[in-house]
Coordinates of C-alpha atoms and ligand atoms in Angstrom, one line a residue:
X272 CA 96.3 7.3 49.5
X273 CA 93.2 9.1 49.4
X274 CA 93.2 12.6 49.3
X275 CA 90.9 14.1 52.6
X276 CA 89.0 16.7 51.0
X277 CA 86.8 17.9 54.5
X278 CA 89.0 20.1 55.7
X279 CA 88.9 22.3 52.6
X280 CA 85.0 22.1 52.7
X281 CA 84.9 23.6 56.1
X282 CA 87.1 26.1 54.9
X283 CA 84.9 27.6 52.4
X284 CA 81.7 26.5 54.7
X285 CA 83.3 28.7 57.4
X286 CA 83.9 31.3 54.8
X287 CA 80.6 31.4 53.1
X288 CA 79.0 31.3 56.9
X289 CA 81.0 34.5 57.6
X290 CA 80.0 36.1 55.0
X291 CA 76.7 36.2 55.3
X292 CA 76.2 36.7 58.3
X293 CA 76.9 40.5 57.6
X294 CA 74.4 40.4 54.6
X295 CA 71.1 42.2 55.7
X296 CA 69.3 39.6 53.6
X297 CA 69.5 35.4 53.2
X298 CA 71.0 35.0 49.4
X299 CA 69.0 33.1 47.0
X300 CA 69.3 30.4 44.4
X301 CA 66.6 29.5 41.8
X302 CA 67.0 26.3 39.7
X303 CA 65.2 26.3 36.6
X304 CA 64.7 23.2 34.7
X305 CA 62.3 21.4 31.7
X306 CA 61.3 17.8 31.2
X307 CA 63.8 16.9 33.7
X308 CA 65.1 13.1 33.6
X309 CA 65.5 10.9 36.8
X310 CA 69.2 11.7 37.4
X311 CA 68.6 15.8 36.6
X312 CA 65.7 15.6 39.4
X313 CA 68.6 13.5 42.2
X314 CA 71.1 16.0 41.3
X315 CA 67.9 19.1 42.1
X316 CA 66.8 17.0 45.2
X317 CA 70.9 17.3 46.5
X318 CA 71.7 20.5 45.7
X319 CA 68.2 21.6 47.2
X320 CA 69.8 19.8 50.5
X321 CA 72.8 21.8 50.3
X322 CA 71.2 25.4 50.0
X323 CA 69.6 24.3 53.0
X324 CA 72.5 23.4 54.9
X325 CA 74.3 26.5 53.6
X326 CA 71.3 28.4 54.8
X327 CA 70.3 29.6 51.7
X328 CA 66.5 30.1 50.1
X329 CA 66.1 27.6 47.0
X330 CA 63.5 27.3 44.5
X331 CA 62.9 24.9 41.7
X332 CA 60.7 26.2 38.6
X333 CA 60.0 23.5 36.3
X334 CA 58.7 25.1 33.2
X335 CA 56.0 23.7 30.9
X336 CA 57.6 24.3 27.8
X337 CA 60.6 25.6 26.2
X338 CA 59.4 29.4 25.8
X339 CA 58.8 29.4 29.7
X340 CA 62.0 28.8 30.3
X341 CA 63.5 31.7 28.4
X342 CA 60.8 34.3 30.0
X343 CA 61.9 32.6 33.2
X344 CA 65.2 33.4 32.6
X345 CA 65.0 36.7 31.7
X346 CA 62.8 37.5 34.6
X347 CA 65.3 36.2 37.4
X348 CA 67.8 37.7 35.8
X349 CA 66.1 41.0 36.1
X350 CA 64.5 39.7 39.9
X351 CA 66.7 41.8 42.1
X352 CA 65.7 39.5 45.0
X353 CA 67.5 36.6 43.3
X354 CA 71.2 36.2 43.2
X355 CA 71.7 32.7 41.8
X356 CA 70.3 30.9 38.9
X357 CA 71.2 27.3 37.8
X358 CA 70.1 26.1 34.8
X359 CA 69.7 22.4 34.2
X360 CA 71.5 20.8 30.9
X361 CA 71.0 19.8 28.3
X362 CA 67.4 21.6 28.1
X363 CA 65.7 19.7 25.3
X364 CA 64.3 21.8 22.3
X365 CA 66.6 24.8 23.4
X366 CA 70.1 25.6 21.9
X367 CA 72.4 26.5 24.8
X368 CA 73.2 29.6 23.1
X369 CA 69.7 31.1 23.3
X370 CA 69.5 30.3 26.7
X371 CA 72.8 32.1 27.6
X372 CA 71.4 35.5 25.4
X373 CA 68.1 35.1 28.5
X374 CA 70.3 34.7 31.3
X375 CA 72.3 37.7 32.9
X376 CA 75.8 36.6 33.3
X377 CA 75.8 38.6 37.0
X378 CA 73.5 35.5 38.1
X379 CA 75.0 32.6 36.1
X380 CA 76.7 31.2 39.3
X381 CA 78.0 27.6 37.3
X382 CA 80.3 30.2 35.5
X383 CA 78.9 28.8 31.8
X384 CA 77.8 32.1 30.5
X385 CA 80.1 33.1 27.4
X386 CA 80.9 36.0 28.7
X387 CA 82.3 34.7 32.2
X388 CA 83.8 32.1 30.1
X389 CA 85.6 35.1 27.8
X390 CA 86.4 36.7 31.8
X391 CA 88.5 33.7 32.4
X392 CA 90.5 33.9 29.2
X393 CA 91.5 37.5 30.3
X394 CA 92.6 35.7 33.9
X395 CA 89.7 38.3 35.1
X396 CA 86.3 36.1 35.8
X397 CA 84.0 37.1 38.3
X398 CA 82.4 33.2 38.0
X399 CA 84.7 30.3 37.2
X400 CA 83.1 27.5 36.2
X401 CA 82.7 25.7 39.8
X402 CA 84.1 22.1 38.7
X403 CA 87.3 23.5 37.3
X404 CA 87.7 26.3 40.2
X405 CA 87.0 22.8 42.9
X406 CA 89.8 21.1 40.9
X407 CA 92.5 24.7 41.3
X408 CA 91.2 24.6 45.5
X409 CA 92.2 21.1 45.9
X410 CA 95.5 21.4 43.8
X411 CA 96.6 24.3 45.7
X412 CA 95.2 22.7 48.8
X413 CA 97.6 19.7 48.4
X414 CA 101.0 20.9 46.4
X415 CA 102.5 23.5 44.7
X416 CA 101.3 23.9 40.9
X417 CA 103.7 26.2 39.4
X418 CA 105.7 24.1 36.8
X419 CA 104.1 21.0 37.4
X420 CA 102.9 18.5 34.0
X421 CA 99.3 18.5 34.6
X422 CA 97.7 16.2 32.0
X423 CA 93.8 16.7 32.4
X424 CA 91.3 14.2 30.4
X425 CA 88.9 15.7 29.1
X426 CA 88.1 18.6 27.3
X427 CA 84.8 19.8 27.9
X428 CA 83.8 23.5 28.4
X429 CA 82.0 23.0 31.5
X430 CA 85.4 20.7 32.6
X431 CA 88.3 20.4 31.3
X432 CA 88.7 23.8 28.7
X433 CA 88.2 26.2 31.6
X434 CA 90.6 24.2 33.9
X435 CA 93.4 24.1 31.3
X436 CA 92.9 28.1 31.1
X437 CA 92.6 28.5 34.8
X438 CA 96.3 26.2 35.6
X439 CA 97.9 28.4 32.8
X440 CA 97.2 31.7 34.3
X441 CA 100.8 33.1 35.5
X442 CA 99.9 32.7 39.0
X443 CA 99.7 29.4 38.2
X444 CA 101.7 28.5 35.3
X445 CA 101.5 25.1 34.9
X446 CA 102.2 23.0 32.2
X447 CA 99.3 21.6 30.6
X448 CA 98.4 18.6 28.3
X449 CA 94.7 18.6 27.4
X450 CA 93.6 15.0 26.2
X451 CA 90.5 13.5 24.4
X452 CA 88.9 10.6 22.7
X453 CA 91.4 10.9 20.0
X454 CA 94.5 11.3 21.7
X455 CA 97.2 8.2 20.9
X456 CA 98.9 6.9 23.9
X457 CA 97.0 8.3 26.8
X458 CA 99.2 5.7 29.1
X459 CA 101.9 7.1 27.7
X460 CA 101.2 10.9 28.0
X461 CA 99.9 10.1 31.7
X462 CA 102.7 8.3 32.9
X463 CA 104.9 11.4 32.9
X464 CA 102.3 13.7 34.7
X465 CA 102.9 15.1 38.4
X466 CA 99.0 15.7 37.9
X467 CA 96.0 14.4 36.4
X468 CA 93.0 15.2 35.9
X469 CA 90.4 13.1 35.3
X470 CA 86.8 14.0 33.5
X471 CA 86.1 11.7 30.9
X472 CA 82.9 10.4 32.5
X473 CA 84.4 6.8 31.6
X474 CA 84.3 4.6 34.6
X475 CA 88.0 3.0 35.7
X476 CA 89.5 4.4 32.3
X477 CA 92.7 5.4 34.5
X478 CA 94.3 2.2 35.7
X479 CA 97.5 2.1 37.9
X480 CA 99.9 1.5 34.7
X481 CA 98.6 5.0 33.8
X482 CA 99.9 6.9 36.3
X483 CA 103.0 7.2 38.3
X484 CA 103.8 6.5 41.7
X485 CA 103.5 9.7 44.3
X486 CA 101.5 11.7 41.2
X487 CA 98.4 13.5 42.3
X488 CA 95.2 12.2 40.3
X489 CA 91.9 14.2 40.7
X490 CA 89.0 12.5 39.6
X491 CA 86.2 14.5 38.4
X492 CA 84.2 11.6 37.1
X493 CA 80.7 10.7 38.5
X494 CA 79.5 7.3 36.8
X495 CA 76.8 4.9 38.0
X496 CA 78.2 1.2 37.7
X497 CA 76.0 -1.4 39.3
X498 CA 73.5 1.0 41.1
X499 CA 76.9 2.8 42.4
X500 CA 78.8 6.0 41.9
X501 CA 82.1 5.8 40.9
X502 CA 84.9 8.0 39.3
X503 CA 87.0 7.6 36.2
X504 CA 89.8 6.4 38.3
X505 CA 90.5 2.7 39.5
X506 CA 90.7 2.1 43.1
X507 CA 93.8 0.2 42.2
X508 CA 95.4 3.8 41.8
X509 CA 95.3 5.0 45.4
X510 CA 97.5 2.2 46.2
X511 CA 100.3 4.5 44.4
X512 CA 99.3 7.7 44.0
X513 CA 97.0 10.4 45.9
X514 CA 93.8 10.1 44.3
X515 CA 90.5 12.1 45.6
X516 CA 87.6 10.1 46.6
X517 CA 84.0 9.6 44.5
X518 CA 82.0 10.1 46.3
X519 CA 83.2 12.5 48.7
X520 CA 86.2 14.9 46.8
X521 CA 85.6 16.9 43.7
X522 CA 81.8 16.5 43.9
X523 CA 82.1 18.0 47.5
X524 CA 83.8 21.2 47.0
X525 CA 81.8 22.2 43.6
X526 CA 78.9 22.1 45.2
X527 CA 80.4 24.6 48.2
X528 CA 82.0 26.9 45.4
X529 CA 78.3 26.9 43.9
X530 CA 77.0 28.2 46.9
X531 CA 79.8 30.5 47.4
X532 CA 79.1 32.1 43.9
X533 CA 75.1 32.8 45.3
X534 CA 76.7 35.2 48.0
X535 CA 79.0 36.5 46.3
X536 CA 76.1 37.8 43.9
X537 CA 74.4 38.5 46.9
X538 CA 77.7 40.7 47.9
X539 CA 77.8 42.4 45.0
X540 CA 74.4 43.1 44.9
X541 CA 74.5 44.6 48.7
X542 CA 71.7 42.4 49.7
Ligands
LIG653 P1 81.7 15.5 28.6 O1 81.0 14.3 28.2 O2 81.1 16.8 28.2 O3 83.2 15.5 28.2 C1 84.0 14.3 28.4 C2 85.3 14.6 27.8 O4 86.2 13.4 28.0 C3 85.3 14.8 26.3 O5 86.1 15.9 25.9 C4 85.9 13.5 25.7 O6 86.7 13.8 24.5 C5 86.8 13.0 26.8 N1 86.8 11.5 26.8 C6 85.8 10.6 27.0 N2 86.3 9.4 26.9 C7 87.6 9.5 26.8 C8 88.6 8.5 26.7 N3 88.4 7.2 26.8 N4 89.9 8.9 26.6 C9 90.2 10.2 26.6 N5 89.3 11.2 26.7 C10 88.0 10.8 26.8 O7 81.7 15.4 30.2 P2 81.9 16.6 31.4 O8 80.6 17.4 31.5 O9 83.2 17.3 31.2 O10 82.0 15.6 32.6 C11 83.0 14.7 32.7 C12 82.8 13.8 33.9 O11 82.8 14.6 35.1 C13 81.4 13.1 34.0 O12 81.5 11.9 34.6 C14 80.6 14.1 34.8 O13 79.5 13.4 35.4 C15 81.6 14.5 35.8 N6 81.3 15.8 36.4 C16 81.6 15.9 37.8 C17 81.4 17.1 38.4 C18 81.7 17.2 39.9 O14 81.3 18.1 40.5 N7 82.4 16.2 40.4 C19 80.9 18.2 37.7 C20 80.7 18.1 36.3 C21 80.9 16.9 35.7

């Protein structure tokens, strides 16, 4: 069964929409980017789309080199007519770290900055990391978490670190396995999960032998196989289990908690 992620996504359309209509001012998100590949400038080109349909003002600045970047990024951060800024990554020639110390963790709306990233292990973040906060919506959309085996694969910062922290918080308190490339067994360790999570970026690595029957699998994954997007989960596995779609489920809700993050800068910023 397939897990119907739309009603959620109205939710925090409908929310967002609220929202700003008592701003005095429209909320806006600048993207800033260098020597961006063909799948970075698809990804711009759809979240452009969807600052439009939230209503938002967008603006790309693709910077000449890697010294414009940082200026850039120290200027919207100190821009009090910008709330949001998304920075594309990896950036080549620039360690992430130096361009976290030019961007002001207020407007770091992906939740990547380590100081937001230090808020969450306090249970106290203003920004979560959106992928791992659409993961938390959905869960608590769909069951109860509290107690539940939650094996997530994957252990990323951006991913999988942040939503390990996020399903241990005491409102939460589930009971979490974190896996990797080096973990023995993964059928093994899956197959007695209520939950997984899946963010490997590995096409099909979860197979229905993997998983038992009425668990809930999330599938972060986004790969391109054959000129189409698929997750890290088989199709095979909805047969079972209730698995969220690729397209269509994660994807879908991170990009509505991105724009929610832009007004809630904006909120706090009393635009
Ligand atoms: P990443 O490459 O930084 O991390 C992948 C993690 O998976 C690593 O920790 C690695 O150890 C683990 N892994 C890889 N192969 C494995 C295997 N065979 N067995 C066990 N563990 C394995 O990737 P990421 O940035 O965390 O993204 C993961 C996936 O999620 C990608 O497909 C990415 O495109 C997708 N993604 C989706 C969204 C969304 O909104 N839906 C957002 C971010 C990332």
């Amino acid at each position: 069964m397939l897990i119907d992620v739309k009603p959620l996504y109205s939710e925090i359309k409908n929310s967002i929409m609220d929202r700003m209509s008592k701003l005095k001012k429209v909320p806006k998100l600048v993207a800033v980017t260098y020597k961006p590949d063909p799948s970075t400038i698809s990804y711009l080109k759809s979240q452009e789309k969807a600052a439009k349909r939230f209503g938002l003002d967008y603006e790309i600045f693709e910077a000449s080199n890697s010294s414009e970047v940082l200026e850039k990024l120290r200027n919207l951060s100190e821009d009090k007519s910008v709330n949001g800024i998304f920075v594309t990554h990896p950036l080549p020639e620039l360690d992430e770290m130096l361009v976290f110390e030019n961007l002001s963790p207020e407007k770091d709306i992906e939740g990547r900055h380590p100081y937001n990233l230090g808020m969450l292990m306090y249970g106290n973040e203003f920004f979560a990391p959106c992928t791992a906060e659409a993961v938390v919506k959905i869960l608590e959309n769909v069951t109860e978490i509290t107690g539940k085996n939650v094996v997530i694969i994957g252990r990323s910062t951006t991913v999988g670190k942040p939503l390990a922290t996020m399903l241990l918080r005491r409102d939460r308190s589930a009971t979490v396995t974190v896996c990797h490339t080096k973990t023995k067994n993964l059928a093994e360790i899956t197959r007695n999960a209520d939950i997984i999570v899946a963010a490997a970026g590995k096409a099909g690595l979860v197979t229905k032998e993997m998983v038992n029957a009425d668990s809930i699998v999330i599938d972060v994954g986004i790969n391109v196989v054959d000129g189409k997007i698929v997750g890290d989960v088989k199709e095979e596995v909805s047969e079972i289990a209730k698995v969220t779609p690729v397209p269509g489920g994660v994807g879908r809700i991170t990009t509505a908690l991105l724009m929610e993050h832009v007004v809630k800068s904006a909120e706090k910023m009393n635009f």
